CSV table of C-alpha atoms in Angstrom, one decimal:
chain,number,residue,atom,x,y,z
S,1,MET,CA,4.5,-76.9,-13.0
S,2,THR,CA,4.2,-78.9,-16.1
S,3,ASN,CA,6.6,-78.8,-19.0
S,4,LYS,CA,3.9,-77.1,-21.1
S,5,GLU,CA,3.5,-74.3,-18.5
S,6,ALA,CA,7.3,-73.8,-18.1
S,7,TYR,CA,7.6,-73.6,-21.9
S,8,GLN,CA,4.8,-71.1,-22.1
S,9,GLN,CA,6.4,-68.9,-19.4
S,10,GLN,CA,9.7,-69.1,-21.2
S,11,LEU,CA,8.1,-68.0,-24.5
S,12,GLN,CA,6.1,-65.2,-22.8
S,13,ALA,CA,9.2,-63.8,-21.2
S,14,LYS,CA,11.0,-63.7,-24.5
S,15,LEU,CA,8.0,-62.1,-26.2
S,16,ASP,CA,7.9,-59.4,-23.4
S,17,GLU,CA,11.7,-58.8,-24.0
S,18,TRP,CA,11.1,-58.4,-27.7
S,19,GLN,CA,8.2,-56.0,-27.1
S,20,ALA,CA,10.5,-53.8,-25.0
S,21,GLU,CA,13.0,-53.9,-27.8
S,22,ILE,CA,10.4,-53.0,-30.4
S,23,ASP,CA,9.3,-50.1,-28.2
S,24,LYS,CA,12.9,-48.8,-28.0
S,25,LEU,CA,13.2,-49.0,-31.8
S,26,ARG,CA,9.9,-47.2,-32.2
S,27,ALA,CA,11.2,-44.4,-29.9
S,28,LYS,CA,14.4,-44.1,-31.9
S,29,ALA,CA,12.3,-44.0,-35.1
S,30,GLN,CA,10.4,-41.0,-33.8
S,31,GLY,CA,13.6,-39.1,-33.1
S,32,ALA,CA,15.1,-39.9,-36.6
S,33,ALA,CA,15.1,-37.6,-39.6
S,34,ALA,CA,12.0,-37.7,-41.7
S,35,ASP,CA,13.5,-39.8,-44.5
S,36,SER,CA,14.8,-42.3,-42.1
S,37,GLN,CA,11.5,-42.5,-40.2
S,38,VAL,CA,9.8,-44.1,-43.2
S,39,GLU,CA,12.3,-46.9,-43.4
S,40,TYR,CA,12.3,-47.4,-39.6
S,41,ASN,CA,8.5,-47.5,-39.5
S,42,LYS,CA,8.5,-50.2,-42.3
S,43,GLN,CA,10.8,-52.3,-40.2
S,44,ILE,CA,8.8,-51.8,-37.1
S,45,GLU,CA,5.6,-52.8,-39.0
S,46,ALA,CA,7.3,-56.0,-40.2
S,47,LEU,CA,8.5,-56.7,-36.6
S,48,GLN,CA,4.9,-56.1,-35.3
S,49,SER,CA,3.6,-58.6,-37.9
S,50,LYS,CA,6.1,-61.2,-36.8
S,51,GLN,CA,5.3,-60.5,-33.2
S,52,ASP,CA,1.5,-60.9,-33.9
S,53,ASP,CA,2.3,-64.3,-35.5
S,54,ALA,CA,4.3,-65.3,-32.4
S,55,LYS,CA,1.5,-64.3,-30.1
S,56,GLN,CA,-1.0,-66.4,-32.2
S,57,LYS,CA,1.3,-69.4,-31.8
S,58,LEU,CA,1.5,-68.8,-28.1
S,59,SER,CA,-2.3,-68.7,-27.9
S,60,GLU,CA,-2.5,-72.0,-29.8
S,61,LEU,CA,-0.1,-73.5,-27.4
S,62,GLN,CA,-2.1,-72.3,-24.4
S,63,GLN,CA,-5.2,-73.9,-25.9
S,64,ALA,CA,-3.5,-77.2,-26.8
S,65,SER,CA,-4.0,-80.3,-24.7
S,66,GLU,CA,-1.3,-81.4,-22.3
S,67,GLY,CA,-0.4,-84.3,-24.7
S,68,GLY,CA,-0.7,-82.4,-27.9
S,69,TRP,CA,1.2,-79.3,-27.3
S,70,GLU,CA,4.5,-80.9,-28.3
S,71,GLU,CA,3.3,-81.1,-31.9
S,72,LEU,CA,3.1,-77.3,-32.0
S,73,LYS,CA,6.7,-76.8,-30.8
S,74,ALA,CA,8.3,-76.8,-34.3
S,75,GLY,CA,6.0,-74.1,-35.6
S,76,ILE,CA,6.4,-72.1,-32.4
S,77,GLU,CA,10.1,-72.3,-32.5
S,78,LYS,CA,10.2,-71.2,-36.1
S,79,SER,CA,8.1,-68.1,-35.3
S,80,TRP,CA,10.3,-67.3,-32.3
S,81,ASN,CA,13.5,-67.7,-34.4
S,82,ASP,CA,12.0,-65.5,-37.2
S,83,LEU,CA,11.0,-62.8,-34.7
S,84,GLY,CA,14.4,-62.9,-32.9
S,85,GLU,CA,16.3,-62.6,-36.1
S,86,ALA,CA,14.2,-59.7,-37.3
S,87,VAL,CA,14.6,-57.9,-34.0
S,88,ASN,CA,18.3,-58.4,-34.1
S,89,ALA,CA,18.5,-57.2,-37.7
S,90,ALA,CA,16.4,-54.1,-37.0
S,91,ARG,CA,18.5,-53.3,-33.9
S,92,SER,CA,21.6,-53.4,-36.0
S,93,LYS,CA,20.1,-51.1,-38.7
S,94,PHE,CA,18.9,-48.6,-36.1
S,95,ARG,CA,22.4,-48.0,-34.7
């Protein structure tokens, strides 16, 4: 397995973990009071947007050449950090 493939697998695993967390938050939002649901749904939409951006970065990585993928790493890591922080913040607010 190349470094690129290992990196892709690591990113995909984290993305899957965050998807599960977003699904849990979505379920909590559905069970919340109506006034809280609006706020929760806004946060979930923001998370979904960040997740879509992360998926796009992963797609770019998959299409990158073996020698050129390292150039994408900084942008990918920024997207992953943004999504991770947003998931953690939403998780805290949903408690």
